[in-house]
Short mmCIF file of C-alpha atoms and ligand atoms in Angstrom, two decimals:
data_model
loop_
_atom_site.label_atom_id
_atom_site.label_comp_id
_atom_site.label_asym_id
_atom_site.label_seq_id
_atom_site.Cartn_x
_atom_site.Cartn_y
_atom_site.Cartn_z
CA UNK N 1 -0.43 19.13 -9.75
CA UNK N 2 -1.34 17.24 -6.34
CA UNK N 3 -5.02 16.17 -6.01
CA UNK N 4 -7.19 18.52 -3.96
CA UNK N 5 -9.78 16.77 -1.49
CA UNK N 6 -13.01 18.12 0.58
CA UNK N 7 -14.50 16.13 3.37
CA UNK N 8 -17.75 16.85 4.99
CA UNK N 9 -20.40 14.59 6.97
CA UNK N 10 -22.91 12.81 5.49
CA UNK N 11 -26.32 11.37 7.06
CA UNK N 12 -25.42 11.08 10.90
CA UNK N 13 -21.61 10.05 10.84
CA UNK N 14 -20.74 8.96 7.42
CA UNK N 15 -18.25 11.03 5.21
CA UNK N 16 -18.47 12.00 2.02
CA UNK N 17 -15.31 13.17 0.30
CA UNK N 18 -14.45 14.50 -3.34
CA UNK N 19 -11.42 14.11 -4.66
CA UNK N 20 -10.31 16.58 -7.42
CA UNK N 21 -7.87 16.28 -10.12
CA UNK N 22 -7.13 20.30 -10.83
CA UNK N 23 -5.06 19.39 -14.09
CA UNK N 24 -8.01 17.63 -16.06
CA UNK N 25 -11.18 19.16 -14.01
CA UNK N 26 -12.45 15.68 -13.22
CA UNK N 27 -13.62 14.74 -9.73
CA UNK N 28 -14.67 11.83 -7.86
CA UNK N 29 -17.02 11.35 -5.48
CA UNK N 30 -15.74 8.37 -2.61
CA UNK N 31 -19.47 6.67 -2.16
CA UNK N 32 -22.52 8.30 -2.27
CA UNK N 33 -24.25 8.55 1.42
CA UNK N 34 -26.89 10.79 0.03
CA UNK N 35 -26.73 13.06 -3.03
CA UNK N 36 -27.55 16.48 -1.24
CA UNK N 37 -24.02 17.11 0.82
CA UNK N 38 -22.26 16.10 -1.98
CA UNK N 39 -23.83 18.79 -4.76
CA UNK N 40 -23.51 21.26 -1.97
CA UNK N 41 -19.91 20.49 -1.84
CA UNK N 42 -19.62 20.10 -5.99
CA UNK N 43 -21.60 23.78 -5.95
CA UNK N 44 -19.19 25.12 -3.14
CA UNK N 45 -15.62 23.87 -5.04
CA UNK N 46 -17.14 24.45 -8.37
CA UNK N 47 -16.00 21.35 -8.87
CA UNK N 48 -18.02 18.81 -11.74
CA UNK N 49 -18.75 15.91 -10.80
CA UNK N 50 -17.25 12.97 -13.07
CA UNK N 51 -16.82 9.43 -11.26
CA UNK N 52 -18.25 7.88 -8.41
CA UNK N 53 -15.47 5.15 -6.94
CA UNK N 54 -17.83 2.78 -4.68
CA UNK N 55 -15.89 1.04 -2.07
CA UNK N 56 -19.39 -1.54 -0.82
CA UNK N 57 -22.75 -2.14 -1.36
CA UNK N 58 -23.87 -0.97 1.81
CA UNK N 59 -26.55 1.44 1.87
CA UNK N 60 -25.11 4.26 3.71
CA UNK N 61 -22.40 3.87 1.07
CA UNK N 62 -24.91 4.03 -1.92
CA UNK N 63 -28.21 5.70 -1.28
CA UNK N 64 -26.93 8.67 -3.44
CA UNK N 65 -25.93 7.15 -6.65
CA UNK N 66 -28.60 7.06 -8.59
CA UNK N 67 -29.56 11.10 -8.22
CA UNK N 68 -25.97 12.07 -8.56
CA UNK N 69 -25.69 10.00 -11.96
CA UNK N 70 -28.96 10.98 -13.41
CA UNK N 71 -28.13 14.71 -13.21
CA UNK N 72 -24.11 14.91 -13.97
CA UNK N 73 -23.80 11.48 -16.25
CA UNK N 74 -20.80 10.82 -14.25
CA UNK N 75 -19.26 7.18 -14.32
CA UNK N 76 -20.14 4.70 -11.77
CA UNK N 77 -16.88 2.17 -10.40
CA UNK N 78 -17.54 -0.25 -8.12
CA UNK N 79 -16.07 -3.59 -6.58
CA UNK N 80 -17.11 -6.61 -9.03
CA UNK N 81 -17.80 -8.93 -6.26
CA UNK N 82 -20.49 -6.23 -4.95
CA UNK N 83 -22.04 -4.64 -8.57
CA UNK N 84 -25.09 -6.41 -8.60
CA UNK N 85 -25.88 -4.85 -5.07
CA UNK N 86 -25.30 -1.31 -6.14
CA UNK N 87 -26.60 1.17 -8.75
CA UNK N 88 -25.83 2.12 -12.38
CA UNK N 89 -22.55 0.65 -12.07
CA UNK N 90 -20.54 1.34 -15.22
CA UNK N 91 -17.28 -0.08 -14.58
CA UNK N 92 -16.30 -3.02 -11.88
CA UNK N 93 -12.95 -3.45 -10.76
CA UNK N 94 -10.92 -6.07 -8.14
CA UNK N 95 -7.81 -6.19 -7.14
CA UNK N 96 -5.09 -4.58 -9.40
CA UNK N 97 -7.32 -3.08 -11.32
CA UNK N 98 -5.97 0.65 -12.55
CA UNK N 99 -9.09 3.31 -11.90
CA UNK N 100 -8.50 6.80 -13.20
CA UNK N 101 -10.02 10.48 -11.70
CA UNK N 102 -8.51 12.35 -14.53
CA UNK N 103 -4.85 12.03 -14.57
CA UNK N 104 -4.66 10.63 -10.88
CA UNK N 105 -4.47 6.98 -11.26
CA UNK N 106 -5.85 4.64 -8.39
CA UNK N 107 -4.76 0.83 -8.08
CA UNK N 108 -7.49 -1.01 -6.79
CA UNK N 109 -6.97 -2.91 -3.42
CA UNK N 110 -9.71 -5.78 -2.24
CA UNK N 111 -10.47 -5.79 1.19
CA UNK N 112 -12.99 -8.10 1.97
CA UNK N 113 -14.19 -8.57 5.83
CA UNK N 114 -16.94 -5.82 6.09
CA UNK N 115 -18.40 -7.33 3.19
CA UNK N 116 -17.22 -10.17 1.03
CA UNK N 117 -16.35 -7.76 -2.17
CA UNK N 118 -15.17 -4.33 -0.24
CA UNK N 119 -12.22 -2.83 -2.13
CA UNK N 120 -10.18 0.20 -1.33
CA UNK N 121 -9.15 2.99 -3.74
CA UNK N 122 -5.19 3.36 -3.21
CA UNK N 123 -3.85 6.39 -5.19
CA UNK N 124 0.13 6.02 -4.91
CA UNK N 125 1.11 9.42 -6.56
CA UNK N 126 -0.57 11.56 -3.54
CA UNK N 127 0.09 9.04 -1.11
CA UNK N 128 -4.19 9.34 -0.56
CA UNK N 129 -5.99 5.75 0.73
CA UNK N 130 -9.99 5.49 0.54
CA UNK N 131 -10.72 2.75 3.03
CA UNK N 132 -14.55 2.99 3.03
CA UNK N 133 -15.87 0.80 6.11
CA UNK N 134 -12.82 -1.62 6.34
CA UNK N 135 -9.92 1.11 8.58
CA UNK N 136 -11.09 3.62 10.65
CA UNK N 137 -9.35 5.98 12.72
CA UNK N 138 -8.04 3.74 16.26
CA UNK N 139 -10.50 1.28 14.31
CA UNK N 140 -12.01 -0.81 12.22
CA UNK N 141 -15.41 -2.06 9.88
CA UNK N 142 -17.41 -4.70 11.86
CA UNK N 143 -16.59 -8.14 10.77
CA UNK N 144 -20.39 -8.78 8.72
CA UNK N 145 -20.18 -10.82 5.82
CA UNK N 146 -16.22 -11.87 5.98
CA UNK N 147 -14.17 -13.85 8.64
CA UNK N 148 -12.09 -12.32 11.27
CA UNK N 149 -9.00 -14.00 9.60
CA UNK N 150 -10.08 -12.14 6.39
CA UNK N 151 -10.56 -8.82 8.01
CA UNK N 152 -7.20 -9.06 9.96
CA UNK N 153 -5.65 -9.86 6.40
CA UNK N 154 -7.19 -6.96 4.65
CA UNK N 155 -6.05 -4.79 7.37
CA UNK N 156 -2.45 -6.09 7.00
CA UNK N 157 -2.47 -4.90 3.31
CA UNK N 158 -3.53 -1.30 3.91
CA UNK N 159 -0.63 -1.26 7.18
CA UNK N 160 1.37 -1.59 4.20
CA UNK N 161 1.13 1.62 2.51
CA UNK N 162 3.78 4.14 2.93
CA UNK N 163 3.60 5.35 6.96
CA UNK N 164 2.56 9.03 5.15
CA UNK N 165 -0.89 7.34 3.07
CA UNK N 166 -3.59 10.01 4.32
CA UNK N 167 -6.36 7.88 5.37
CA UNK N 168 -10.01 9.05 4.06
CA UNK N 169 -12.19 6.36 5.86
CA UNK N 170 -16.76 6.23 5.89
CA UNK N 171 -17.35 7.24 9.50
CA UNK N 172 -16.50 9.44 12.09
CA UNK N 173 -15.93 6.84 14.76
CA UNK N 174 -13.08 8.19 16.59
CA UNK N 175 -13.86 9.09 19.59
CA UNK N 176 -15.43 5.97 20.43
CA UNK N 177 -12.51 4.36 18.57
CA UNK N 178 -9.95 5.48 21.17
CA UNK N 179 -12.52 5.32 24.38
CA UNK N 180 -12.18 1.13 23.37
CA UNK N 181 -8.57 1.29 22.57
CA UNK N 182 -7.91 2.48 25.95
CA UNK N 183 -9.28 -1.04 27.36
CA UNK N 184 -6.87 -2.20 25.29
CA UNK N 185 -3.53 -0.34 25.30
CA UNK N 186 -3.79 1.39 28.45
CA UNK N 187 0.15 2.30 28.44
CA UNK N 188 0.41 3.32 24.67
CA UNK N 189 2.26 6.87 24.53
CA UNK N 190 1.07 7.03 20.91
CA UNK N 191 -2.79 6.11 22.09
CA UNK N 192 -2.82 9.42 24.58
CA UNK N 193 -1.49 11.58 22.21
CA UNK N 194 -3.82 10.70 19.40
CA UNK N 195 -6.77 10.65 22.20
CA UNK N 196 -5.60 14.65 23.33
CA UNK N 197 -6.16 15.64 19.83
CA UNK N 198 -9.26 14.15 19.16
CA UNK N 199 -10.73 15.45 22.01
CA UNK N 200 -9.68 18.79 20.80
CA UNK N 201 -10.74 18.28 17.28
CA UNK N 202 -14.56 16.61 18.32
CA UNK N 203 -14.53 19.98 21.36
CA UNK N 204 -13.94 22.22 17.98
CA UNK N 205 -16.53 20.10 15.43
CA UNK N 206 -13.92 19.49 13.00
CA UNK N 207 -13.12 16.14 11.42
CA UNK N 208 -10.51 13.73 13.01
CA UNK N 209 -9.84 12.18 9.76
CA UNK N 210 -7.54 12.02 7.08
CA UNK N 211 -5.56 10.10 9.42
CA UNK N 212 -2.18 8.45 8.71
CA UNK N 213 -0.92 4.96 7.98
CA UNK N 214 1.89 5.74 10.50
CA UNK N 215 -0.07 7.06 13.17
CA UNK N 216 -2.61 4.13 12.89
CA UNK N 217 0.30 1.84 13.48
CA UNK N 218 1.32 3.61 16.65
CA UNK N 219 -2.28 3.64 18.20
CA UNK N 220 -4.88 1.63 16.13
CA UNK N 221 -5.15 -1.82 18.18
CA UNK N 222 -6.77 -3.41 15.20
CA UNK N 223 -3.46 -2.84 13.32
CA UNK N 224 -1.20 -4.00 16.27
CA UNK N 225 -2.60 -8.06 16.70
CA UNK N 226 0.73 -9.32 16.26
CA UNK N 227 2.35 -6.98 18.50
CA UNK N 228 3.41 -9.23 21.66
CA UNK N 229 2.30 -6.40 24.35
CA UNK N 230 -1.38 -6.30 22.71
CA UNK N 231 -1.79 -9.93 22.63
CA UNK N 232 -0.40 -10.34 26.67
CA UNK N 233 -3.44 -7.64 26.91
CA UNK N 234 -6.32 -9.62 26.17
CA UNK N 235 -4.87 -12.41 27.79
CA UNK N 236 -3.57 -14.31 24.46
CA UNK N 237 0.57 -13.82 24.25
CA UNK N 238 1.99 -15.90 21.76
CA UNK N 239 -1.01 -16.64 20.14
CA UNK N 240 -1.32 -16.30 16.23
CA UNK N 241 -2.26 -12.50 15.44
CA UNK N 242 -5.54 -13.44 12.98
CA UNK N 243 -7.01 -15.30 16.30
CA UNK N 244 -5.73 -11.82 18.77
CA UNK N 245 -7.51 -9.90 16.07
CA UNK N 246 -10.64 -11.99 16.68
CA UNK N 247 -10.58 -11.51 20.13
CA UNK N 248 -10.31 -7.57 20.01
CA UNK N 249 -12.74 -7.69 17.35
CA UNK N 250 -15.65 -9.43 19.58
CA UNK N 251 -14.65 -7.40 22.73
CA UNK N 252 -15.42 -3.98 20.78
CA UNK N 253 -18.69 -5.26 19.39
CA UNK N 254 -19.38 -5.91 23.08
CA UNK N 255 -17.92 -2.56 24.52
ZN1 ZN Y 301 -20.52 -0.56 5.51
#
């Protein structure tokens, strides 16, 4: 049976997403922003709560742990190269690692850029990616405790999921997302069309995520540094993509 997800926001723009396996009961929470959206959505699925798959140490990311394991018991998996910065951890995992939610089996991708131990939770079965802070929709994590080099790297590796790899990322960022990749991509067809439906989408308060591997490629210009009409953009054709990356990377921390 295919995994069943619910997304809902979180603090001020964070996500929070279960992820259900309807064959075995269990269910995952992706992070924990804060425990009280998540049991209001466990008490509207009727879901129980069984695993909590941390994707960084970052508060916003793990401020609900600790309430949500003290009252369901549920198991705690988080990147090893973050543990010691997050809560009642149970079970660490890097890179090829095999996590399980039930019978839906994850394989554990590191990320690092965001922060030096970020992982992503890559289920192949449902074609489901949980990117926490490192993709977002037309964007991407802030470069904090990684290089840019890294980050472009870690991006690389999630481009290479199957095109239909629903994307369940931390924030809602898109609409700022695509106001910067305009700067960038002025001409992309792709860009406009993803920019008409967000606007629709934000006008109607409904989420603009899960996104898609494929349509990221078409329109996310954090995914496209090694495409030659990007790097002419900012003024850097034929230079290598990790270094275009960089560039992109600064000018939306600036934007
Ligand atoms: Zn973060």
């Amino acid at each position: 049976m295919p995994a069943e997800t619910r997304l809902f926001l979180c603090r001020s723009d964070n996500y929070g997403v279960l992820l259900h396996d309807p064959e075995t009961g269990a269910t995952a929470t992706i992070d924990a922003p804060e425990a009280a959206p998540i049991e209001a959505a466990l008490k509207a699925t009727g879901w129980k709560l069984t695993d909590i798959l941390v994707t960084h140490h970052h508060a916003d990311h793990t401020d609900g742990i600790r309430a949500l394991k003290d009252k369901h018991k549920c198991r705690v998996v988080a990147p090893a190269g973050e543990a010691a910065k997050i809560p009642a951890v149970d079970k660490t995992v890097r890179e090829g690692d095999k996590v399980q939610v039930g019978k839906l089996a994850a394989d554990v991708i590191e990320t690092p850029g965001h922060t030096a131990g970020h992982i992503a939770y890559w289920f192949d079965r449902d074609k489901l990616a949980f990117v926490g802070d490192t993709l977002f929709s037309i964007g991407c994590g802030r470069v904090i405790e990684g290089t840019p080099e890294q980050m472009w790297r870690s991006l690389v590796k999630l481009r290479g999921l199957p095109d239909v790899t629903r994307i369940f990322c931390g924030h809602e960022y898109t609409g700022a997302n695509i106001r910067f990749a305009r700067t960038i991509e002025p001409n992309n067809k792709a860009l406009a069309v993803r920019e008409a439906q967000a606007k629709q989408q934000i006008a109607k308060s409904e989420p603009t995520i899960p996104t898609t591997i494929g349509e990221e490629k078409q329109a996310n210009p954090f995914l496209r540094a090694d495409v030659p009409e990007v790097a002419a953009g900012v003024g850097m054709a034929g230079k290598p993509a990790a270094e275009v990356f960089a560039e992109i990377r600064a000018r939306k921390n600036r934007f």
